[in-house]
JSON list of C-alpha atoms in Angstrom, two decimals:
[
{"chain": "A", "resi": 1, "resn": "UNK", "atom": "CA", "xyz": [-11.11, 7.76, 32.24]},
{"chain": "A", "resi": 2, "resn": "UNK", "atom": "CA", "xyz": [-14.18, 6.08, 33.04]},
{"chain": "A", "resi": 3, "resn": "UNK", "atom": "CA", "xyz": [-15.78, 3.36, 32.51]},
{"chain": "A", "resi": 4, "resn": "UNK", "atom": "CA", "xyz": [-15.87, 2.90, 28.75]},
{"chain": "A", "resi": 5, "resn": "UNK", "atom": "CA", "xyz": [-12.76, 4.17, 27.84]},
{"chain": "A", "resi": 6, "resn": "UNK", "atom": "CA", "xyz": [-11.17, 1.63, 30.85]},
{"chain": "A", "resi": 7, "resn": "UNK", "atom": "CA", "xyz": [-13.34, -1.52, 29.08]},
{"chain": "A", "resi": 8, "resn": "UNK", "atom": "CA", "xyz": [-12.78, -0.18, 25.24]},
{"chain": "A", "resi": 9, "resn": "UNK", "atom": "CA", "xyz": [-9.49, -0.63, 26.00]},
{"chain": "A", "resi": 10, "resn": "UNK", "atom": "CA", "xyz": [-9.36, -4.46, 27.96]},
{"chain": "A", "resi": 11, "resn": "UNK", "atom": "CA", "xyz": [-11.64, -5.19, 24.81]},
{"chain": "A", "resi": 12, "resn": "UNK", "atom": "CA", "xyz": [-9.54, -4.13, 22.28]},
{"chain": "A", "resi": 13, "resn": "UNK", "atom": "CA", "xyz": [-11.33, -0.87, 21.35]},
{"chain": "A", "resi": 14, "resn": "UNK", "atom": "CA", "xyz": [-8.16, 0.77, 20.77]},
{"chain": "A", "resi": 15, "resn": "UNK", "atom": "CA", "xyz": [-7.11, -1.97, 17.54]},
{"chain": "A", "resi": 16, "resn": "UNK", "atom": "CA", "xyz": [-9.98, -0.72, 14.96]},
{"chain": "A", "resi": 17, "resn": "UNK", "atom": "CA", "xyz": [-7.10, 0.84, 13.36]},
{"chain": "A", "resi": 18, "resn": "UNK", "atom": "CA", "xyz": [-5.94, -1.19, 10.56]},
{"chain": "A", "resi": 19, "resn": "UNK", "atom": "CA", "xyz": [-2.60, -1.22, 9.98]},
{"chain": "A", "resi": 20, "resn": "UNK", "atom": "CA", "xyz": [-1.41, -0.18, 6.29]},
{"chain": "A", "resi": 21, "resn": "UNK", "atom": "CA", "xyz": [-0.05, -3.67, 5.52]},
{"chain": "A", "resi": 22, "resn": "UNK", "atom": "CA", "xyz": [3.51, -3.54, 3.32]},
{"chain": "A", "resi": 23, "resn": "UNK", "atom": "CA", "xyz": [6.19, -5.81, 1.21]},
{"chain": "A", "resi": 24, "resn": "UNK", "atom": "CA", "xyz": [8.32, -7.38, 1.98]},
{"chain": "A", "resi": 25, "resn": "UNK", "atom": "CA", "xyz": [12.41, -5.34, 2.79]},
{"chain": "A", "resi": 26, "resn": "UNK", "atom": "CA", "xyz": [14.67, -5.63, 0.63]},
{"chain": "A", "resi": 27, "resn": "UNK", "atom": "CA", "xyz": [18.98, -6.08, 1.39]},
{"chain": "A", "resi": 28, "resn": "UNK", "atom": "CA", "xyz": [21.40, -5.46, -1.40]},
{"chain": "A", "resi": 29, "resn": "UNK", "atom": "CA", "xyz": [25.49, -5.31, -0.47]},
{"chain": "A", "resi": 30, "resn": "UNK", "atom": "CA", "xyz": [27.45, -3.23, -2.23]},
{"chain": "A", "resi": 31, "resn": "UNK", "atom": "CA", "xyz": [31.26, -3.23, -2.51]},
{"chain": "A", "resi": 32, "resn": "UNK", "atom": "CA", "xyz": [33.29, 0.24, -2.76]},
{"chain": "A", "resi": 33, "resn": "UNK", "atom": "CA", "xyz": [37.30, 1.07, -3.66]},
{"chain": "A", "resi": 34, "resn": "UNK", "atom": "CA", "xyz": [38.48, 3.16, -1.82]},
{"chain": "A", "resi": 35, "resn": "UNK", "atom": "CA", "xyz": [38.95, 4.81, -4.40]},
{"chain": "A", "resi": 36, "resn": "UNK", "atom": "CA", "xyz": [35.97, 5.61, -5.61]},
{"chain": "A", "resi": 37, "resn": "UNK", "atom": "CA", "xyz": [35.17, 6.36, -0.72]},
{"chain": "A", "resi": 38, "resn": "UNK", "atom": "CA", "xyz": [38.14, 8.68, -1.31]},
{"chain": "A", "resi": 39, "resn": "UNK", "atom": "CA", "xyz": [36.03, 11.05, -5.10]},
{"chain": "A", "resi": 40, "resn": "UNK", "atom": "CA", "xyz": [32.81, 10.17, -3.75]},
{"chain": "A", "resi": 41, "resn": "UNK", "atom": "CA", "xyz": [32.33, 8.44, -7.46]},
{"chain": "A", "resi": 42, "resn": "UNK", "atom": "CA", "xyz": [28.66, 6.99, -8.14]},
{"chain": "A", "resi": 43, "resn": "UNK", "atom": "CA", "xyz": [26.97, 3.48, -8.26]},
{"chain": "A", "resi": 44, "resn": "UNK", "atom": "CA", "xyz": [24.64, 1.92, -10.47]},
{"chain": "A", "resi": 45, "resn": "UNK", "atom": "CA", "xyz": [23.31, -0.45, -8.35]},
{"chain": "A", "resi": 46, "resn": "UNK", "atom": "CA", "xyz": [21.01, -3.60, -10.70]},
{"chain": "A", "resi": 47, "resn": "UNK", "atom": "CA", "xyz": [18.34, -5.20, -8.23]},
{"chain": "A", "resi": 48, "resn": "UNK", "atom": "CA", "xyz": [15.70, -7.59, -9.29]},
{"chain": "A", "resi": 49, "resn": "UNK", "atom": "CA", "xyz": [12.20, -6.38, -6.72]},
{"chain": "A", "resi": 50, "resn": "UNK", "atom": "CA", "xyz": [8.29, -7.96, -7.72]},
{"chain": "A", "resi": 51, "resn": "UNK", "atom": "CA", "xyz": [5.99, -5.93, -8.28]},
{"chain": "A", "resi": 52, "resn": "UNK", "atom": "CA", "xyz": [1.72, -6.40, -9.00]},
{"chain": "A", "resi": 53, "resn": "UNK", "atom": "CA", "xyz": [0.46, -6.70, -12.40]},
{"chain": "A", "resi": 54, "resn": "UNK", "atom": "CA", "xyz": [-1.03, -4.16, -14.38]},
{"chain": "A", "resi": 55, "resn": "UNK", "atom": "CA", "xyz": [-3.65, -5.44, -16.01]},
{"chain": "A", "resi": 56, "resn": "UNK", "atom": "CA", "xyz": [-4.90, -7.87, -12.31]},
{"chain": "A", "resi": 57, "resn": "UNK", "atom": "CA", "xyz": [-3.72, -4.47, -10.41]},
{"chain": "A", "resi": 58, "resn": "UNK", "atom": "CA", "xyz": [-2.05, -7.08, -7.84]},
{"chain": "A", "resi": 59, "resn": "UNK", "atom": "CA", "xyz": [-5.30, -9.12, -6.13]},
{"chain": "A", "resi": 60, "resn": "UNK", "atom": "CA", "xyz": [-4.09, -12.84, -9.34]},
{"chain": "A", "resi": 61, "resn": "UNK", "atom": "CA", "xyz": [-7.40, -11.65, -11.62]},
{"chain": "A", "resi": 62, "resn": "UNK", "atom": "CA", "xyz": [-11.23, -11.71, -10.90]},
{"chain": "A", "resi": 63, "resn": "UNK", "atom": "CA", "xyz": [-11.69, -11.99, -7.26]},
{"chain": "A", "resi": 64, "resn": "UNK", "atom": "CA", "xyz": [-14.56, -12.24, -4.90]},
{"chain": "A", "resi": 65, "resn": "UNK", "atom": "CA", "xyz": [-14.48, -10.84, -1.23]},
{"chain": "A", "resi": 66, "resn": "UNK", "atom": "CA", "xyz": [-13.77, -13.70, 1.12]},
{"chain": "A", "resi": 67, "resn": "UNK", "atom": "CA", "xyz": [-15.98, -14.88, 3.57]},
{"chain": "A", "resi": 68, "resn": "UNK", "atom": "CA", "xyz": [-14.07, -16.06, 6.13]},
{"chain": "A", "resi": 69, "resn": "UNK", "atom": "CA", "xyz": [-13.19, -12.61, 6.83]},
{"chain": "A", "resi": 70, "resn": "UNK", "atom": "CA", "xyz": [-16.08, -10.44, 5.00]},
{"chain": "A", "resi": 71, "resn": "UNK", "atom": "CA", "xyz": [-13.36, -8.93, 3.69]},
{"chain": "A", "resi": 72, "resn": "UNK", "atom": "CA", "xyz": [-11.27, -7.64, 5.59]},
{"chain": "A", "resi": 73, "resn": "UNK", "atom": "CA", "xyz": [-8.69, -10.18, 5.54]},
{"chain": "A", "resi": 74, "resn": "UNK", "atom": "CA", "xyz": [-8.06, -10.50, 9.66]},
{"chain": "A", "resi": 75, "resn": "UNK", "atom": "CA", "xyz": [-10.73, -11.74, 12.22]},
{"chain": "A", "resi": 76, "resn": "UNK", "atom": "CA", "xyz": [-10.57, -10.85, 15.99]},
{"chain": "A", "resi": 77, "resn": "UNK", "atom": "CA", "xyz": [-10.73, -14.00, 18.31]},
{"chain": "A", "resi": 78, "resn": "UNK", "atom": "CA", "xyz": [-11.24, -13.47, 22.01]},
{"chain": "A", "resi": 79, "resn": "UNK", "atom": "CA", "xyz": [-8.52, -13.68, 24.15]},
{"chain": "A", "resi": 80, "resn": "UNK", "atom": "CA", "xyz": [-7.88, -14.03, 28.92]},
{"chain": "A", "resi": 81, "resn": "UNK", "atom": "CA", "xyz": [-9.22, -15.02, 31.17]},
{"chain": "A", "resi": 82, "resn": "UNK", "atom": "CA", "xyz": [-12.10, -14.82, 33.47]},
{"chain": "A", "resi": 83, "resn": "UNK", "atom": "CA", "xyz": [-10.49, -11.76, 34.79]},
{"chain": "A", "resi": 84, "resn": "UNK", "atom": "CA", "xyz": [-8.88, -9.71, 31.77]},
{"chain": "A", "resi": 85, "resn": "UNK", "atom": "CA", "xyz": [-9.66, -10.45, 28.11]},
{"chain": "A", "resi": 86, "resn": "UNK", "atom": "CA", "xyz": [-8.99, -9.22, 25.65]},
{"chain": "A", "resi": 87, "resn": "UNK", "atom": "CA", "xyz": [-9.32, -9.06, 21.29]},
{"chain": "A", "resi": 88, "resn": "UNK", "atom": "CA", "xyz": [-7.02, -9.53, 18.98]},
{"chain": "A", "resi": 89, "resn": "UNK", "atom": "CA", "xyz": [-6.26, -9.75, 15.70]},
{"chain": "A", "resi": 90, "resn": "UNK", "atom": "CA", "xyz": [-5.12, -12.52, 13.55]},
{"chain": "A", "resi": 91, "resn": "UNK", "atom": "CA", "xyz": [-4.82, -13.12, 9.47]},
{"chain": "A", "resi": 92, "resn": "UNK", "atom": "CA", "xyz": [-7.28, -14.54, 8.29]},
{"chain": "A", "resi": 93, "resn": "UNK", "atom": "CA", "xyz": [-5.44, -18.33, 6.58]},
{"chain": "A", "resi": 94, "resn": "UNK", "atom": "CA", "xyz": [-8.64, -18.95, 4.07]},
{"chain": "A", "resi": 95, "resn": "UNK", "atom": "CA", "xyz": [-6.89, -15.88, 1.92]},
{"chain": "A", "resi": 96, "resn": "UNK", "atom": "CA", "xyz": [-3.96, -15.38, 3.94]},
{"chain": "A", "resi": 97, "resn": "UNK", "atom": "CA", "xyz": [-4.86, -11.60, 4.70]},
{"chain": "A", "resi": 98, "resn": "UNK", "atom": "CA", "xyz": [-6.14, -10.39, 1.52]},
{"chain": "A", "resi": 99, "resn": "UNK", "atom": "CA", "xyz": [-10.04, -9.98, 1.66]},
{"chain": "A", "resi": 100, "resn": "UNK", "atom": "CA", "xyz": [-10.57, -11.18, -1.10]},
{"chain": "A", "resi": 101, "resn": "UNK", "atom": "CA", "xyz": [-10.27, -15.32, -3.25]},
{"chain": "A", "resi": 102, "resn": "UNK", "atom": "CA", "xyz": [-8.94, -15.40, -7.05]},
{"chain": "A", "resi": 103, "resn": "UNK", "atom": "CA", "xyz": [-11.97, -17.38, -9.20]},
{"chain": "A", "resi": 104, "resn": "UNK", "atom": "CA", "xyz": [-10.18, -16.49, -12.68]},
{"chain": "A", "resi": 105, "resn": "UNK", "atom": "CA", "xyz": [-6.46, -16.35, -13.20]},
{"chain": "A", "resi": 106, "resn": "UNK", "atom": "CA", "xyz": [-5.27, -13.55, -13.99]},
{"chain": "A", "resi": 107, "resn": "UNK", "atom": "CA", "xyz": [-2.83, -15.33, -17.31]},
{"chain": "A", "resi": 108, "resn": "UNK", "atom": "CA", "xyz": [-0.34, -12.08, -17.83]},
{"chain": "A", "resi": 109, "resn": "UNK", "atom": "CA", "xyz": [0.19, -13.63, -13.93]},
{"chain": "A", "resi": 110, "resn": "UNK", "atom": "CA", "xyz": [-0.98, -16.46, -14.17]},
{"chain": "A", "resi": 111, "resn": "UNK", "atom": "CA", "xyz": [-3.20, -15.88, -10.87]},
{"chain": "A", "resi": 112, "resn": "UNK", "atom": "CA", "xyz": [0.99, -14.64, -8.59]},
{"chain": "A", "resi": 113, "resn": "UNK", "atom": "CA", "xyz": [-0.58, -10.63, -9.08]},
{"chain": "A", "resi": 114, "resn": "UNK", "atom": "CA", "xyz": [3.22, -10.29, -9.56]},
{"chain": "A", "resi": 115, "resn": "UNK", "atom": "CA", "xyz": [5.65, -10.42, -12.29]},
{"chain": "A", "resi": 116, "resn": "UNK", "atom": "CA", "xyz": [10.07, -9.60, -11.09]},
{"chain": "A", "resi": 117, "resn": "UNK", "atom": "CA", "xyz": [11.34, -6.54, -12.76]},
{"chain": "A", "resi": 118, "resn": "UNK", "atom": "CA", "xyz": [14.71, -5.11, -12.91]},
{"chain": "A", "resi": 119, "resn": "UNK", "atom": "CA", "xyz": [15.39, -2.14, -11.45]},
{"chain": "A", "resi": 120, "resn": "UNK", "atom": "CA", "xyz": [17.93, -0.19, -10.96]},
{"chain": "A", "resi": 121, "resn": "UNK", "atom": "CA", "xyz": [19.18, 2.79, -8.75]},
{"chain": "A", "resi": 122, "resn": "UNK", "atom": "CA", "xyz": [22.37, 5.29, -8.64]},
{"chain": "A", "resi": 123, "resn": "UNK", "atom": "CA", "xyz": [24.02, 5.90, -5.44]},
{"chain": "A", "resi": 124, "resn": "UNK", "atom": "CA", "xyz": [26.50, 8.39, -4.44]},
{"chain": "A", "resi": 125, "resn": "UNK", "atom": "CA", "xyz": [28.91, 7.00, -3.21]},
{"chain": "A", "resi": 126, "resn": "UNK", "atom": "CA", "xyz": [29.65, 9.34, 0.36]},
{"chain": "A", "resi": 127, "resn": "UNK", "atom": "CA", "xyz": [33.72, 10.88, 1.11]},
{"chain": "A", "resi": 128, "resn": "UNK", "atom": "CA", "xyz": [33.37, 9.49, 4.28]},
{"chain": "A", "resi": 129, "resn": "UNK", "atom": "CA", "xyz": [31.61, 6.74, 4.10]},
{"chain": "A", "resi": 130, "resn": "UNK", "atom": "CA", "xyz": [32.70, 3.45, 6.54]},
{"chain": "A", "resi": 131, "resn": "UNK", "atom": "CA", "xyz": [31.72, 0.14, 6.18]},
{"chain": "A", "resi": 132, "resn": "UNK", "atom": "CA", "xyz": [29.35, -1.41, 7.28]},
{"chain": "A", "resi": 133, "resn": "UNK", "atom": "CA", "xyz": [27.22, 1.23, 6.50]},
{"chain": "A", "resi": 134, "resn": "UNK", "atom": "CA", "xyz": [23.72, 1.06, 6.09]},
{"chain": "A", "resi": 135, "resn": "UNK", "atom": "CA", "xyz": [21.32, 3.76, 3.18]},
{"chain": "A", "resi": 136, "resn": "UNK", "atom": "CA", "xyz": [17.78, 3.18, 2.73]},
{"chain": "A", "resi": 137, "resn": "UNK", "atom": "CA", "xyz": [15.48, 3.67, 0.27]},
{"chain": "A", "resi": 138, "resn": "UNK", "atom": "CA", "xyz": [11.81, 4.07, 0.44]},
{"chain": "A", "resi": 139, "resn": "UNK", "atom": "CA", "xyz": [9.26, 1.83, -1.25]},
{"chain": "A", "resi": 140, "resn": "UNK", "atom": "CA", "xyz": [11.93, 0.56, -2.91]},
{"chain": "A", "resi": 141, "resn": "UNK", "atom": "CA", "xyz": [10.89, -3.52, -2.25]},
{"chain": "A", "resi": 142, "resn": "UNK", "atom": "CA", "xyz": [8.53, -5.87, -2.77]},
{"chain": "A", "resi": 143, "resn": "UNK", "atom": "CA", "xyz": [5.74, -4.25, -4.45]},
{"chain": "A", "resi": 144, "resn": "UNK", "atom": "CA", "xyz": [2.36, -5.92, -3.22]},
{"chain": "A", "resi": 145, "resn": "UNK", "atom": "CA", "xyz": [-1.54, -5.23, -3.66]},
{"chain": "A", "resi": 146, "resn": "UNK", "atom": "CA", "xyz": [-3.63, -2.33, -1.85]},
{"chain": "A", "resi": 147, "resn": "UNK", "atom": "CA", "xyz": [-0.44, -2.19, 0.63]},
{"chain": "A", "resi": 148, "resn": "UNK", "atom": "CA", "xyz": [2.84, -0.20, 0.21]},
{"chain": "A", "resi": 149, "resn": "UNK", "atom": "CA", "xyz": [5.88, -1.39, -0.80]},
{"chain": "A", "resi": 150, "resn": "UNK", "atom": "CA", "xyz": [8.78, -2.75, 1.28]},
{"chain": "A", "resi": 151, "resn": "UNK", "atom": "CA", "xyz": [11.84, -0.55, 1.38]},
{"chain": "A", "resi": 152, "resn": "UNK", "atom": "CA", "xyz": [15.51, -1.49, -0.12]},
{"chain": "A", "resi": 153, "resn": "UNK", "atom": "CA", "xyz": [19.05, -2.08, 1.89]},
{"chain": "A", "resi": 154, "resn": "UNK", "atom": "CA", "xyz": [21.99, -0.78, 1.16]},
{"chain": "A", "resi": 155, "resn": "UNK", "atom": "CA", "xyz": [25.38, -2.68, 3.84]},
{"chain": "A", "resi": 156, "resn": "UNK", "atom": "CA", "xyz": [28.32, -1.20, 2.35]},
{"chain": "A", "resi": 157, "resn": "UNK", "atom": "CA", "xyz": [31.26, -3.07, 2.42]},
{"chain": "A", "resi": 158, "resn": "UNK", "atom": "CA", "xyz": [34.99, -1.19, 1.17]},
{"chain": "A", "resi": 159, "resn": "UNK", "atom": "CA", "xyz": [37.50, -3.36, -0.35]},
{"chain": "A", "resi": 160, "resn": "UNK", "atom": "CA", "xyz": [41.18, -3.96, 0.80]},
{"chain": "A", "resi": 161, "resn": "UNK", "atom": "CA", "xyz": [43.07, -1.63, -0.46]},
{"chain": "A", "resi": 162, "resn": "UNK", "atom": "CA", "xyz": [47.37, -1.81, -1.78]},
{"chain": "A", "resi": 163, "resn": "UNK", "atom": "CA", "xyz": [48.61, 0.20, 0.32]},
{"chain": "A", "resi": 164, "resn": "UNK", "atom": "CA", "xyz": [46.13, 1.81, 2.48]},
{"chain": "A", "resi": 165, "resn": "UNK", "atom": "CA", "xyz": [44.69, 1.12, 5.40]},
{"chain": "A", "resi": 166, "resn": "UNK", "atom": "CA", "xyz": [42.14, 2.80, 6.85]},
{"chain": "A", "resi": 167, "resn": "UNK", "atom": "CA", "xyz": [40.66, 3.60, 10.85]},
{"chain": "A", "resi": 168, "resn": "UNK", "atom": "CA", "xyz": [37.61, 5.89, 10.52]},
{"chain": "A", "resi": 169, "resn": "UNK", "atom": "CA", "xyz": [39.06, 9.37, 8.58]},
{"chain": "A", "resi": 170, "resn": "UNK", "atom": "CA", "xyz": [42.85, 8.66, 8.89]},
{"chain": "A", "resi": 171, "resn": "UNK", "atom": "CA", "xyz": [44.95, 6.91, 5.61]},
{"chain": "A", "resi": 172, "resn": "UNK", "atom": "CA", "xyz": [47.97, 4.82, 7.14]},
{"chain": "A", "resi": 173, "resn": "UNK", "atom": "CA", "xyz": [50.47, 4.13, 5.14]},
{"chain": "A", "resi": 174, "resn": "UNK", "atom": "CA", "xyz": [52.84, 1.23, 6.59]},
{"chain": "A", "resi": 175, "resn": "UNK", "atom": "CA", "xyz": [56.33, 1.22, 4.27]},
{"chain": "A", "resi": 176, "resn": "UNK", "atom": "CA", "xyz": [58.46, -1.21, 4.53]},
{"chain": "A", "resi": 177, "resn": "UNK", "atom": "CA", "xyz": [61.74, 0.43, 5.21]},
{"chain": "A", "resi": 178, "resn": "UNK", "atom": "CA", "xyz": [65.72, -0.72, 6.70]},
{"chain": "A", "resi": 179, "resn": "UNK", "atom": "CA", "xyz": [67.13, 0.18, 9.90]},
{"chain": "A", "resi": 180, "resn": "UNK", "atom": "CA", "xyz": [69.89, 2.16, 7.83]},
{"chain": "A", "resi": 181, "resn": "UNK", "atom": "CA", "xyz": [66.85, 3.72, 6.30]},
{"chain": "A", "resi": 182, "resn": "UNK", "atom": "CA", "xyz": [65.79, 4.98, 9.97]},
{"chain": "A", "resi": 183, "resn": "UNK", "atom": "CA", "xyz": [69.28, 6.42, 10.73]},
{"chain": "A", "resi": 184, "resn": "UNK", "atom": "CA", "xyz": [70.98, 7.79, 8.19]},
{"chain": "A", "resi": 185, "resn": "UNK", "atom": "CA", "xyz": [67.20, 9.21, 6.79]},
{"chain": "A", "resi": 186, "resn": "UNK", "atom": "CA", "xyz": [65.98, 8.64, 3.98]},
{"chain": "A", "resi": 187, "resn": "UNK", "atom": "CA", "xyz": [63.01, 9.72, 1.31]},
{"chain": "A", "resi": 188, "resn": "UNK", "atom": "CA", "xyz": [59.22, 7.26, 1.73]},
{"chain": "A", "resi": 189, "resn": "UNK", "atom": "CA", "xyz": [57.42, 7.89, -1.99]},
{"chain": "A", "resi": 190, "resn": "UNK", "atom": "CA", "xyz": [53.58, 6.97, -1.42]},
{"chain": "A", "resi": 191, "resn": "UNK", "atom": "CA", "xyz": [51.28, 5.64, -3.67]},
{"chain": "A", "resi": 192, "resn": "UNK", "atom": "CA", "xyz": [48.40, 8.78, -3.70]},
{"chain": "A", "resi": 193, "resn": "UNK", "atom": "CA", "xyz": [45.92, 7.89, -4.75]},
{"chain": "A", "resi": 194, "resn": "UNK", "atom": "CA", "xyz": [46.34, 9.36, -9.15]},
{"chain": "A", "resi": 195, "resn": "UNK", "atom": "CA", "xyz": [49.41, 10.94, -7.38]},
{"chain": "A", "resi": 196, "resn": "UNK", "atom": "CA", "xyz": [52.27, 10.21, -5.71]},
{"chain": "A", "resi": 197, "resn": "UNK", "atom": "CA", "xyz": [53.05, 11.36, -2.45]},
{"chain": "A", "resi": 198, "resn": "UNK", "atom": "CA", "xyz": [56.22, 12.07, -0.12]},
{"chain": "A", "resi": 199, "resn": "UNK", "atom": "CA", "xyz": [57.95, 12.26, 3.72]},
{"chain": "A", "resi": 200, "resn": "UNK", "atom": "CA", "xyz": [61.10, 12.23, 4.71]},
{"chain": "A", "resi": 201, "resn": "UNK", "atom": "CA", "xyz": [62.87, 10.30, 8.11]},
{"chain": "A", "resi": 202, "resn": "UNK", "atom": "CA", "xyz": [65.21, 12.21, 9.23]},
{"chain": "A", "resi": 203, "resn": "UNK", "atom": "CA", "xyz": [68.13, 11.37, 10.55]},
{"chain": "A", "resi": 204, "resn": "UNK", "atom": "CA", "xyz": [68.47, 8.69, 13.85]},
{"chain": "A", "resi": 205, "resn": "UNK", "atom": "CA", "xyz": [64.07, 8.34, 13.59]},
{"chain": "A", "resi": 206, "resn": "UNK", "atom": "CA", "xyz": [63.42, 5.98, 16.15]},
{"chain": "A", "resi": 207, "resn": "UNK", "atom": "CA", "xyz": [62.03, 2.28, 14.46]},
{"chain": "A", "resi": 208, "resn": "UNK", "atom": "CA", "xyz": [58.12, 3.37, 15.40]},
{"chain": "A", "resi": 209, "resn": "UNK", "atom": "CA", "xyz": [58.21, 6.92, 14.03]},
{"chain": "A", "resi": 210, "resn": "UNK", "atom": "CA", "xyz": [54.91, 7.47, 13.17]},
{"chain": "A", "resi": 211, "resn": "UNK", "atom": "CA", "xyz": [55.31, 10.59, 10.21]},
{"chain": "A", "resi": 212, "resn": "UNK", "atom": "CA", "xyz": [51.63, 12.49, 9.56]},
{"chain": "A", "resi": 213, "resn": "UNK", "atom": "CA", "xyz": [50.33, 14.26, 6.69]},
{"chain": "A", "resi": 214, "resn": "UNK", "atom": "CA", "xyz": [47.03, 16.62, 8.14]},
{"chain": "A", "resi": 215, "resn": "UNK", "atom": "CA", "xyz": [43.85, 16.64, 5.93]},
{"chain": "A", "resi": 216, "resn": "UNK", "atom": "CA", "xyz": [45.71, 14.00, 3.59]},
{"chain": "A", "resi": 217, "resn": "UNK", "atom": "CA", "xyz": [43.07, 11.56, 4.64]},
{"chain": "A", "resi": 218, "resn": "UNK", "atom": "CA", "xyz": [39.78, 10.64, 3.67]},
{"chain": "A", "resi": 219, "resn": "UNK", "atom": "CA", "xyz": [37.35, 13.49, 2.74]},
{"chain": "A", "resi": 220, "resn": "UNK", "atom": "CA", "xyz": [34.87, 14.65, 5.26]},
{"chain": "A", "resi": 221, "resn": "UNK", "atom": "CA", "xyz": [31.80, 16.68, 3.73]},
{"chain": "A", "resi": 222, "resn": "UNK", "atom": "CA", "xyz": [30.89, 19.00, 7.41]},
{"chain": "A", "resi": 223, "resn": "UNK", "atom": "CA", "xyz": [34.19, 18.78, 8.67]},
{"chain": "A", "resi": 224, "resn": "UNK", "atom": "CA", "xyz": [38.29, 18.55, 8.62]},
{"chain": "A", "resi": 225, "resn": "UNK", "atom": "CA", "xyz": [39.37, 15.54, 6.62]},
{"chain": "A", "resi": 226, "resn": "UNK", "atom": "CA", "xyz": [41.84, 13.09, 8.18]},
{"chain": "A", "resi": 227, "resn": "UNK", "atom": "CA", "xyz": [44.99, 12.52, 8.38]},
{"chain": "A", "resi": 228, "resn": "UNK", "atom": "CA", "xyz": [48.25, 10.61, 6.59]},
{"chain": "A", "resi": 229, "resn": "UNK", "atom": "CA", "xyz": [49.75, 8.22, 8.90]},
{"chain": "A", "resi": 230, "resn": "UNK", "atom": "CA", "xyz": [52.33, 7.18, 8.22]},
{"chain": "A", "resi": 231, "resn": "UNK", "atom": "CA", "xyz": [54.57, 4.35, 9.57]},
{"chain": "A", "resi": 232, "resn": "UNK", "atom": "CA", "xyz": [57.51, 2.32, 8.48]},
{"chain": "A", "resi": 233, "resn": "UNK", "atom": "CA", "xyz": [57.96, -0.46, 9.10]},
{"chain": "A", "resi": 234, "resn": "UNK", "atom": "CA", "xyz": [62.06, -2.10, 9.81]},
{"chain": "A", "resi": 235, "resn": "UNK", "atom": "CA", "xyz": [62.86, -5.11, 7.34]},
{"chain": "A", "resi": 236, "resn": "UNK", "atom": "CA", "xyz": [65.32, -7.26, 8.45]},
{"chain": "A", "resi": 237, "resn": "UNK", "atom": "CA", "xyz": [67.75, -8.85, 6.37]},
{"chain": "A", "resi": 238, "resn": "UNK", "atom": "CA", "xyz": [67.56, -11.86, 4.46]},
{"chain": "A", "resi": 239, "resn": "UNK", "atom": "CA", "xyz": [71.45, -12.50, 4.99]},
{"chain": "A", "resi": 240, "resn": "UNK", "atom": "CA", "xyz": [74.93, -11.00, 5.35]},
{"chain": "A", "resi": 241, "resn": "UNK", "atom": "CA", "xyz": [77.99, -10.95, 3.87]},
{"chain": "A", "resi": 242, "resn": "UNK", "atom": "CA", "xyz": [81.16, -11.12, 6.66]},
{"chain": "A", "resi": 243, "resn": "UNK", "atom": "CA", "xyz": [82.77, -8.83, 5.79]},
{"chain": "A", "resi": 244, "resn": "UNK", "atom": "CA", "xyz": [79.41, -6.63, 6.00]},
{"chain": "A", "resi": 245, "resn": "UNK", "atom": "CA", "xyz": [78.94, -8.15, 9.56]},
{"chain": "A", "resi": 246, "resn": "UNK", "atom": "CA", "xyz": [82.79, -7.20, 10.62]},
{"chain": "A", "resi": 247, "resn": "UNK", "atom": "CA", "xyz": [81.15, -3.73, 10.00]},
{"chain": "A", "resi": 248, "resn": "UNK", "atom": "CA", "xyz": [77.75, -3.49, 12.22]},
{"chain": "A", "resi": 249, "resn": "UNK", "atom": "CA", "xyz": [79.99, -6.03, 14.68]},
{"chain": "A", "resi": 250, "resn": "UNK", "atom": "CA", "xyz": [82.91, -2.44, 15.36]},
{"chain": "A", "resi": 251, "resn": "UNK", "atom": "CA", "xyz": [79.32, -0.45, 14.92]},
{"chain": "A", "resi": 252, "resn": "UNK", "atom": "CA", "xyz": [78.14, -2.56, 18.31]},
{"chain": "A", "resi": 253, "resn": "UNK", "atom": "CA", "xyz": [81.29, -2.00, 19.56]},
{"chain": "A", "resi": 254, "resn": "UNK", "atom": "CA", "xyz": [81.46, 1.80, 18.87]},
{"chain": "A", "resi": 255, "resn": "UNK", "atom": "CA", "xyz": [80.91, 4.53, 21.63]},
{"chain": "A", "resi": 256, "resn": "UNK", "atom": "CA", "xyz": [78.80, 6.22, 19.47]},
{"chain": "A", "resi": 257, "resn": "UNK", "atom": "CA", "xyz": [76.20, 3.31, 18.42]}
]
């Protein structure tokens, strides 16, 4: 590069392009149930944002150019030392970066330049949604005059389910069973959303067994669905009778046991 290019770089020649001002970004939480995720249902979100006054176009009323920055909204100052100097831009404190000063307030917004407006947005819940995922909607945040509206960000939270835990795309069901159920075998019924499923526990099953119903987990629009994992939780009796105690003692002493 030539000397002119070097001087332009050092003295701020590349900073002359003014960045587009942008309004405030908004963040709102969205809580969904596991059923809403499973079926991919739609949710209607309501929120409030700041929009420009339609009478004064967000300016606040009748205005005149700011003398502090000559209507630019920013001022330049030289920083550095004897060996390196650079031009920096700063927001004009006289007009707060607006480039103008209100001399007669708008009667519709009382000189504020903006008003609150209730908004609604339809959100289709993805069937592969995970808690904590965030979705952005451009220009749905606060508006500002002579600039671009901010963005709206939705942060999702899946509520805890009555029966299932969620691990990735897998559903985990942990029914309570007795040790007798695991020894003799049993049938476990599963309240599976709007229907019921069942799984057979074979006799003499290990107490840490996991039974897998493939494809019965959370749905995925792009690839395979998750699984439904049934993990029986053996619970001990709160009390036993004398006859039951003698029967268990005989089982413990038997060779097969």
